[in-house]
Coordinates of C-alpha atoms and ligand atoms in Angstrom, one line a residue:
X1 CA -28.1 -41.0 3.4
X2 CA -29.8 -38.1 4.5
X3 CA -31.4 -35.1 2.4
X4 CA -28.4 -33.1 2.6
X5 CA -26.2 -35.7 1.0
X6 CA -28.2 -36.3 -1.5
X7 CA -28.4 -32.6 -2.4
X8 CA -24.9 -32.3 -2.0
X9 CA -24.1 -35.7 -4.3
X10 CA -27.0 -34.7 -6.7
X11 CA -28.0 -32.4 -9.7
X12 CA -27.2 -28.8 -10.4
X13 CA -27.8 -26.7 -7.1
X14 CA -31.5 -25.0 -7.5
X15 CA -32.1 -21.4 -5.6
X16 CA -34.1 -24.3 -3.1
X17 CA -31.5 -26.1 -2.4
X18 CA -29.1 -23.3 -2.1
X19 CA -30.8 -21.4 0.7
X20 CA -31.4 -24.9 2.2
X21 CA -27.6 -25.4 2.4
X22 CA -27.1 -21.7 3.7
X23 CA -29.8 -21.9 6.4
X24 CA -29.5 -23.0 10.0
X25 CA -27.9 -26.2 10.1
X26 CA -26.8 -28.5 13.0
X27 CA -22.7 -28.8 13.4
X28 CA -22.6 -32.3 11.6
X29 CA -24.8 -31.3 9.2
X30 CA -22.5 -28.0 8.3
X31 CA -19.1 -29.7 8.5
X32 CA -20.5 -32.0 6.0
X33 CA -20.8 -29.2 3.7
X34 CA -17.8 -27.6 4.3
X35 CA -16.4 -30.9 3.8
X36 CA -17.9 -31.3 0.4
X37 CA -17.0 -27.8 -0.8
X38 CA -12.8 -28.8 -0.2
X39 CA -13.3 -32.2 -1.9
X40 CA -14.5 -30.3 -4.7
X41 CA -12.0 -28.0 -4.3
X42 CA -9.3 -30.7 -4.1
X43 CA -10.5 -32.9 -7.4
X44 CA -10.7 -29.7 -9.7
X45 CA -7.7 -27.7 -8.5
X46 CA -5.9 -30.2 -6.0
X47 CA -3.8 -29.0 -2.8
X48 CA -2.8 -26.2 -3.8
X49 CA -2.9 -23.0 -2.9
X50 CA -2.3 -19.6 -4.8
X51 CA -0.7 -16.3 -3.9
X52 CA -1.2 -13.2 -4.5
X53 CA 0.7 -10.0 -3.2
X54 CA -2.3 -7.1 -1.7
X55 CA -0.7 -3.4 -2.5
X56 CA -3.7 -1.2 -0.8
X57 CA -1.5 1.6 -2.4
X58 CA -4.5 4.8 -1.7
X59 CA -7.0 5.3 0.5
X60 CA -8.3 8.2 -1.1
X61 CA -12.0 7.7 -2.3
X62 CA -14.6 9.5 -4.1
X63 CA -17.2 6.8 -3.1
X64 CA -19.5 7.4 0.5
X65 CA -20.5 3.5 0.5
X66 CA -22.4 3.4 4.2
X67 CA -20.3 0.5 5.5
X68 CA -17.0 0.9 4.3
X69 CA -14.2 2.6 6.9
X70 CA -12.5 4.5 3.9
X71 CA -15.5 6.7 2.5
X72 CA -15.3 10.0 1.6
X73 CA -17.3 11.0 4.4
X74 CA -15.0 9.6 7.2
X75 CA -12.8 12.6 8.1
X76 CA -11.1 10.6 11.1
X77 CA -9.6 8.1 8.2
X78 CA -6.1 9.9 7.7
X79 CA -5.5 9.8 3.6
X80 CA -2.3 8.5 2.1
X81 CA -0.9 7.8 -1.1
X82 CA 2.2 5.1 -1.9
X83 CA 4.7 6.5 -4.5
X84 CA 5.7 4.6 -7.5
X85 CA 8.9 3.5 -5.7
X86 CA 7.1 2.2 -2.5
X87 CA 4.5 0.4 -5.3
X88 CA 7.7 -1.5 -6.8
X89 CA 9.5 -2.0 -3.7
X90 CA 6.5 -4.3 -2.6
X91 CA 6.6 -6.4 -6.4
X92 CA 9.9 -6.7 -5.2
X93 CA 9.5 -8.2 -2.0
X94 CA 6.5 -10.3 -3.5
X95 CA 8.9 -11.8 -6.4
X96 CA 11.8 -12.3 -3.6
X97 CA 9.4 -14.6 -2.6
X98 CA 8.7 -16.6 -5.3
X99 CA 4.8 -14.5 -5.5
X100 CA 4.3 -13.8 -9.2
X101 CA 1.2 -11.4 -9.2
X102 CA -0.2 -8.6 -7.0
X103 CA -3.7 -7.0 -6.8
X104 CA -3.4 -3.2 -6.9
X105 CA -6.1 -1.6 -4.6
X106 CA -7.0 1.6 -3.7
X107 CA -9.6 3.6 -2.8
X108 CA -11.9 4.5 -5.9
X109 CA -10.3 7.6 -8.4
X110 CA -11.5 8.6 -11.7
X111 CA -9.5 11.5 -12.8
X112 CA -7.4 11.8 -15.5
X113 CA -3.9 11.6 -13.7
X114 CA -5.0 8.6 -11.6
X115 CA -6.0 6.7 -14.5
X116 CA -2.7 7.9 -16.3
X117 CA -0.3 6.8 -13.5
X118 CA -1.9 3.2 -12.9
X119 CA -1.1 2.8 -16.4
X120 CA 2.4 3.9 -16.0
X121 CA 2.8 1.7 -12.8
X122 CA 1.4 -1.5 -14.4
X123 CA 4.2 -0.8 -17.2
X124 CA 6.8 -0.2 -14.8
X125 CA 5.9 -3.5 -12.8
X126 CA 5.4 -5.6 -16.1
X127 CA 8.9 -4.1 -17.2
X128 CA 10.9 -4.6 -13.8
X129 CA 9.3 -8.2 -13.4
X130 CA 9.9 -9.2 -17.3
X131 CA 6.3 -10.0 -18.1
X132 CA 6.7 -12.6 -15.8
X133 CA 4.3 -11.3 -13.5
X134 CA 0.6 -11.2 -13.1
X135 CA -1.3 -8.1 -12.3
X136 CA -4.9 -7.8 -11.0
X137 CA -7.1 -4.4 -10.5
X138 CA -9.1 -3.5 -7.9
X139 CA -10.0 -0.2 -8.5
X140 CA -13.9 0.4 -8.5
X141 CA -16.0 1.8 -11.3
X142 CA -14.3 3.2 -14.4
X143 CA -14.8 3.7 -17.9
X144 CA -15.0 1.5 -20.8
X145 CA -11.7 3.4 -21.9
X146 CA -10.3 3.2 -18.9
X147 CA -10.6 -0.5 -18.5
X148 CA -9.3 -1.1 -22.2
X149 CA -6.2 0.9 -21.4
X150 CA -5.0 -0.7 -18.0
X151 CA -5.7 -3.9 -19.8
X152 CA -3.0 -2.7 -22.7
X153 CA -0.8 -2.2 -20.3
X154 CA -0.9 -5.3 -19.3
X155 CA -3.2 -5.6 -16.1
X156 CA -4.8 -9.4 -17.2
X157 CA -7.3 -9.8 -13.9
X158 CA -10.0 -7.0 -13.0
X159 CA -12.0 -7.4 -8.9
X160 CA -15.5 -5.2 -8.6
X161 CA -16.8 -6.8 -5.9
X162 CA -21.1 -6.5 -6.6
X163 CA -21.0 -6.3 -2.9
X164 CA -24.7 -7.5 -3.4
X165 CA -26.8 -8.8 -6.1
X166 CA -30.4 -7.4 -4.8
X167 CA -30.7 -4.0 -6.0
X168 CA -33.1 -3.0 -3.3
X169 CA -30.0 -4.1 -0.2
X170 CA -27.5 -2.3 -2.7
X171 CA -29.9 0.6 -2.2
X172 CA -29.6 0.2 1.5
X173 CA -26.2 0.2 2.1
X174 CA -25.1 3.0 -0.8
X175 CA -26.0 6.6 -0.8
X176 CA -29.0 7.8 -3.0
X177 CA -27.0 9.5 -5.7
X178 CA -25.4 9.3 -9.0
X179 CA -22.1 8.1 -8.0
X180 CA -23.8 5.0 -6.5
X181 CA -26.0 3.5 -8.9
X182 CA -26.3 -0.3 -8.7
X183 CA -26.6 -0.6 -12.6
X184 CA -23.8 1.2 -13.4
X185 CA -21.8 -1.4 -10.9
X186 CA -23.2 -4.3 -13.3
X187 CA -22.4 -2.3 -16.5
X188 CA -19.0 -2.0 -15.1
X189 CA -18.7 -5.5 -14.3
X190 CA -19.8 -6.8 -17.7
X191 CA -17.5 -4.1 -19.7
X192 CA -14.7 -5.7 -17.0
X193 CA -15.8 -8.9 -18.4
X194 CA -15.6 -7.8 -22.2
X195 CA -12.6 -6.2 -22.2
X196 CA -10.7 -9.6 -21.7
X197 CA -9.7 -9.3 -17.7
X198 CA -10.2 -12.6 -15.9
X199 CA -13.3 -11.1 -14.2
X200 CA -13.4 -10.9 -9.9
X201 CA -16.3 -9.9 -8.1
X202 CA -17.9 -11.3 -4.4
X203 CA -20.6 -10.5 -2.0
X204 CA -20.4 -9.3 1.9
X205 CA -22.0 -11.7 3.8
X206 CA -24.2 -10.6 6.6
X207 CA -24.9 -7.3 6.4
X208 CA -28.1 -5.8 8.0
X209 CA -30.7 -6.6 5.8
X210 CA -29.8 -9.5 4.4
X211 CA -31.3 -12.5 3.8
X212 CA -30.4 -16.3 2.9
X213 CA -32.6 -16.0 0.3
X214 CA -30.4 -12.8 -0.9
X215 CA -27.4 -14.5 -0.4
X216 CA -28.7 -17.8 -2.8
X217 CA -29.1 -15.1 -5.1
X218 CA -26.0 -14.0 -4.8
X219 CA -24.5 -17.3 -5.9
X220 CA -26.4 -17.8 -8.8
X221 CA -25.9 -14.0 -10.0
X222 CA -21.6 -15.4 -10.0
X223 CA -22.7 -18.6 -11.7
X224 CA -24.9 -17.2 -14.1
X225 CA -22.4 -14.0 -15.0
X226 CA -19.8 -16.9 -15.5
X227 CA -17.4 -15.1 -13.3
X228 CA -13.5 -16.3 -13.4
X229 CA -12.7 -15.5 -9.8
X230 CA -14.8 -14.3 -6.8
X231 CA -14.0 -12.8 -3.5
X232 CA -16.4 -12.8 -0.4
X233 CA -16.4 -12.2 3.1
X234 CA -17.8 -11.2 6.2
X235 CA -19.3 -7.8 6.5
X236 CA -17.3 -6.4 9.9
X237 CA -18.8 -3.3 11.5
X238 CA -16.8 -0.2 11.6
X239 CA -17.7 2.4 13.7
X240 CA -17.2 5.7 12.1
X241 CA -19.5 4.4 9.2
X242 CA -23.2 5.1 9.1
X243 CA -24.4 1.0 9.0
X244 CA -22.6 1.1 12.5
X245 CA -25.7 2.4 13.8
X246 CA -27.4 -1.0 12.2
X247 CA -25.0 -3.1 14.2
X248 CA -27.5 -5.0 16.2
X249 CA -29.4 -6.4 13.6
X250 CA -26.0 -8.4 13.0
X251 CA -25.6 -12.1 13.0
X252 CA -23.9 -13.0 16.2
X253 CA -19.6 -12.8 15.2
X254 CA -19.7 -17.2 15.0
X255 CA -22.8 -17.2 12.6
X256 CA -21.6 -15.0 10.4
X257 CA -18.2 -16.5 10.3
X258 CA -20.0 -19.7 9.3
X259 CA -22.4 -18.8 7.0
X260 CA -19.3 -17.2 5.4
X261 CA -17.6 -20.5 5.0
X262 CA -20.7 -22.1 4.1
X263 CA -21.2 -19.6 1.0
X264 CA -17.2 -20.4 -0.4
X265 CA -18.5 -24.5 -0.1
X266 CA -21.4 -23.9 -1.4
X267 CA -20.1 -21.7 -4.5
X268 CA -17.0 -24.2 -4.9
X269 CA -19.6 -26.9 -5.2
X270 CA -21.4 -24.7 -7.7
X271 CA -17.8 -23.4 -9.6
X272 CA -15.6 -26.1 -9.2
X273 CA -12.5 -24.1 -11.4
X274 CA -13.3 -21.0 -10.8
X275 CA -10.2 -19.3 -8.0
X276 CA -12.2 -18.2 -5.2
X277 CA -9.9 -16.3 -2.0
X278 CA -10.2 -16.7 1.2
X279 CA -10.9 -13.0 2.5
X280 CA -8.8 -11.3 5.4
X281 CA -12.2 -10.1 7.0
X282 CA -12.7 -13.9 7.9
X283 CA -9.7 -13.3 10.0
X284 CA -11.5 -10.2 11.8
X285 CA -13.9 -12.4 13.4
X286 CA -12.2 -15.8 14.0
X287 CA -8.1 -16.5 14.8
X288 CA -6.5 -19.0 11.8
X289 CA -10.0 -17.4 9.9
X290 CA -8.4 -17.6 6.7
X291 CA -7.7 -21.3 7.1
X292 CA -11.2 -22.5 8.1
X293 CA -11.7 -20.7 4.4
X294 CA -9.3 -22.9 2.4
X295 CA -10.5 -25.5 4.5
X296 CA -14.0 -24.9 2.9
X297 CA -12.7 -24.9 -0.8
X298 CA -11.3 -21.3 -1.2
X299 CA -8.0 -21.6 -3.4
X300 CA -6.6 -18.1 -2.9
X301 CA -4.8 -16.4 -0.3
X302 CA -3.8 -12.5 -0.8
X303 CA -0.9 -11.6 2.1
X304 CA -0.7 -7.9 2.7
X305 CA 2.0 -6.4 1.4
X306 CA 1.3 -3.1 1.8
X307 CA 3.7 -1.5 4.4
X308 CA 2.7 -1.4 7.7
X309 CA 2.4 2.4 7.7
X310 CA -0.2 3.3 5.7
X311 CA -1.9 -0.3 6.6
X312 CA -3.6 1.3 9.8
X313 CA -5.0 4.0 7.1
X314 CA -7.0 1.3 4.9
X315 CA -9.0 0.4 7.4
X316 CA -12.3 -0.6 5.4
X317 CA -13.5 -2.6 8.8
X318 CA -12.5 -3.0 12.5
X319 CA -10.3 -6.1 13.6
X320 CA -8.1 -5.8 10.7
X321 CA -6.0 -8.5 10.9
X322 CA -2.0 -8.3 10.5
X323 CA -2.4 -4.9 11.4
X324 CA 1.1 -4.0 12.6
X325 CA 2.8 -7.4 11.4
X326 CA 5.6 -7.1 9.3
X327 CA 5.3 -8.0 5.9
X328 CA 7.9 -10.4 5.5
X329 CA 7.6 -11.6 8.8
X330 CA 4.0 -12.8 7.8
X331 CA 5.4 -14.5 4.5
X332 CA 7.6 -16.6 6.6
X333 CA 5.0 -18.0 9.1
X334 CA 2.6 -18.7 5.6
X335 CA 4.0 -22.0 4.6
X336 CA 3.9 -23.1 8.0
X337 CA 0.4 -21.9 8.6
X338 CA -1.0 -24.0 5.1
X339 CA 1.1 -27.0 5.8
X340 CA -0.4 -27.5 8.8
X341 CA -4.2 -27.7 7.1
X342 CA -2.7 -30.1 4.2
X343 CA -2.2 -27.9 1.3
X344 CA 1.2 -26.3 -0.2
X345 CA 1.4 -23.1 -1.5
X346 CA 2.3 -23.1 -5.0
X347 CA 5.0 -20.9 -5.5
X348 CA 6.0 -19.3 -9.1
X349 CA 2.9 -20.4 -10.4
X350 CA 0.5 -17.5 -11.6
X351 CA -2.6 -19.6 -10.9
X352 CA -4.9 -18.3 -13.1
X353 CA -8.6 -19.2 -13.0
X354 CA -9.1 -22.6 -14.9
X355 CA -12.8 -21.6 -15.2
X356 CA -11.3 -18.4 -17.7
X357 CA -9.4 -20.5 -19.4
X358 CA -12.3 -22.8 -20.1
X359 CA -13.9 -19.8 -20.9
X360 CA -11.3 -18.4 -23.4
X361 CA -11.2 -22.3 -25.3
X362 CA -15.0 -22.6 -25.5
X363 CA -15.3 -19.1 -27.3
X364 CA -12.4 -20.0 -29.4
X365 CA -14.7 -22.7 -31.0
X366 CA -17.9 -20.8 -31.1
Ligands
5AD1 N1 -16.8 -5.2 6.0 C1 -16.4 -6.2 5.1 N2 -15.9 -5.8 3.9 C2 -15.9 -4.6 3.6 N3 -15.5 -3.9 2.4 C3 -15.7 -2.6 2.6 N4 -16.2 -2.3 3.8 C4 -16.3 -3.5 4.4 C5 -16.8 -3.9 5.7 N5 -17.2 -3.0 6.6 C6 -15.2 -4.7 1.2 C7 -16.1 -4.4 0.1 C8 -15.1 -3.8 -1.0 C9 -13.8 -4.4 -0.6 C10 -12.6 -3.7 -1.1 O1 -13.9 -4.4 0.8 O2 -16.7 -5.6 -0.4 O3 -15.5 -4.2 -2.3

């Protein structure tokens, strides 16, 4: 046995042994983490894998975040928004195929007709679907109010990514200004979390500035907010952003990709019921990228549905993958693509985060 087996076979993680596991390892020494992190993975959830329908239905965005491709400040980023129709024509095409939820993204809005016609579009979707549908938000900052009334009508899951849980690299990578505050981010995300939502949020992983010890922190920030669902990912340059200019203080594209993977084991060992996704941005840097994340105990996979018009316009990082694919054409090659790393995707089942509803029982009894 050596001293990573017995970390990985032993007591609760400490920060130690967490930036242990996410620091340069030999090839053995990392598959034997990844390994751990899908047996984990496998006895809490089993071989299954979850859908979820992506509808990246705006790209318009108040926010100026320095690495994202859709900032305000990007005038090359053409702007689009989907209409109501286009919205439903995708739930239809994700409930054609047996997907019962969709995340609704878009770039972050806060005025008062925005907020009015997500409402009216997480109606029309709960109507048209028969409550038989999950919705998720991922919509950025709002207010208290705001989050109460997309949950009444019926939105059940809420994603705010931290994006980092050091205040000082959140400082780095935002704009000095009101609108990017790294407190308010947390107040949001605990309101998120008090409103009811099964409550998302995730790192980037490798971004200029970074450090293991940052990213161990990271991990214990999801563990100790008791957070239902997490997505992470690579950071992927874009080069109309200003952290472009950073882009050589950047992991080398294989490192990243694996301490990427190594952070879903290592937080699946951590939060063996929470529903962590495998990001699309692991597909930017490595072919089947996706896989290698299920592989490493991610549970979650969210196709793109939006269509493949506007998807060239949400272009939050370069090497988008799927880029021009069309949607349905994607869907068919998914089963394929999951049996082949021994898992099924379960179909018609909503898959909502064990951890929540452990969550939900607990309080009931407190
Ligand atoms: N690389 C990777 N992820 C990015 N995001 C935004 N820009 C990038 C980038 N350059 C992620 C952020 C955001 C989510 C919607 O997309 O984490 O929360």
């Amino acid at each position: 046995m050596n001293d990573l087996s017995e970390i990985l076979n032993g007591r609760e993680l400490s920060r130690q042994d967490i930036v242990r596991l996410l620091s340069p390892l030999n090839k053995r020494e990392h598959c034997q983490i990844l390994e751990k992190g899908y047996e984990v993975k496998e006895n809490a959830i089993g071989r299954k894998t979850y859908l979820r329908g992506l509808i990246e239905f705006s790209n318009f965005c108040r926010k100026d975040c320095l690495y994202c491709g859709i900032r305000c400040g990007n005038i090359k980023a053409g702007r689009y928004s989907m209409s109501d129709d286009e919205i439903l024509q995708c739930v239809e095409l994700a409930s054609r195929n047996r997907i019962n939820g969709v995340v609704l993204q878009s770039g972050e809005m806060v005025n008062s007709y925005f907020i009015k016609r997500v409402s009216s579009i997480i109606k029309r979707i709960r109507k048209v679907t028969n409550d038989e549908f999950r919705v998720t938000l991922s919509l950025g900052e709002q207010s208290p109010e705001t989050y109460r009334e997309w949950f009444d009508a019926g939105a059940q899951r809420y994603l705010l990514r931290i994006e980092t849980s050091s205040e000082e690299l959140y400082r780095r990578i935002h704009p000095d200004d009101e609108l990017h505050r790294y407190e308010l981010r947390l107040k949001c995300l605990e309101k998120i979390k008090e409103t009811g939502y099964q409550t998302g949020t995730g790192v980037m992983i490798g971004l200029p500035f970074q450090t293991v010890e940052n990213l161990a922190d990271d991990l214990l920030f999801i563990k100790r907010m008791d957070i239902d669902m997490v997505g992470m990912g690579p950071y992927v340059e874009h080069f109309d952003t200003p952290l472009y200019g950073y882009k050589d203080l950047l992991l080398p594209i294989m490192d990243r990709f694996d301490l990427s993977v190594r952070m879903i084991a290592v937080l699946r060992i951590m939060m063996p019921f929470i529903n962590i996704a495998s990001a699309a941005a692991l597909e930017a840097l490595v072919p089947m990228g996706r896989e290698f994340g299920l592989k490493a105990g991610a549970n979650v996979l969210m196709p793109n549905l939006t269509p493949v018009i506007y998807r060239k316009q949400y272009l939050l990082y370069e090497n988008k993958p799927y880029i021009d694919i069309e949607t349905e054409e994607v869907l068919e090659s998914l089963d394929r693509r999951i049996n082949m790393i021994g898992e099924e995707i379960a179909y018609d089942d909503y898959g909502d985060s064990k951890h929540f509803r452990m969550r939900k029982h607990i309080k009931q009894y407190q």
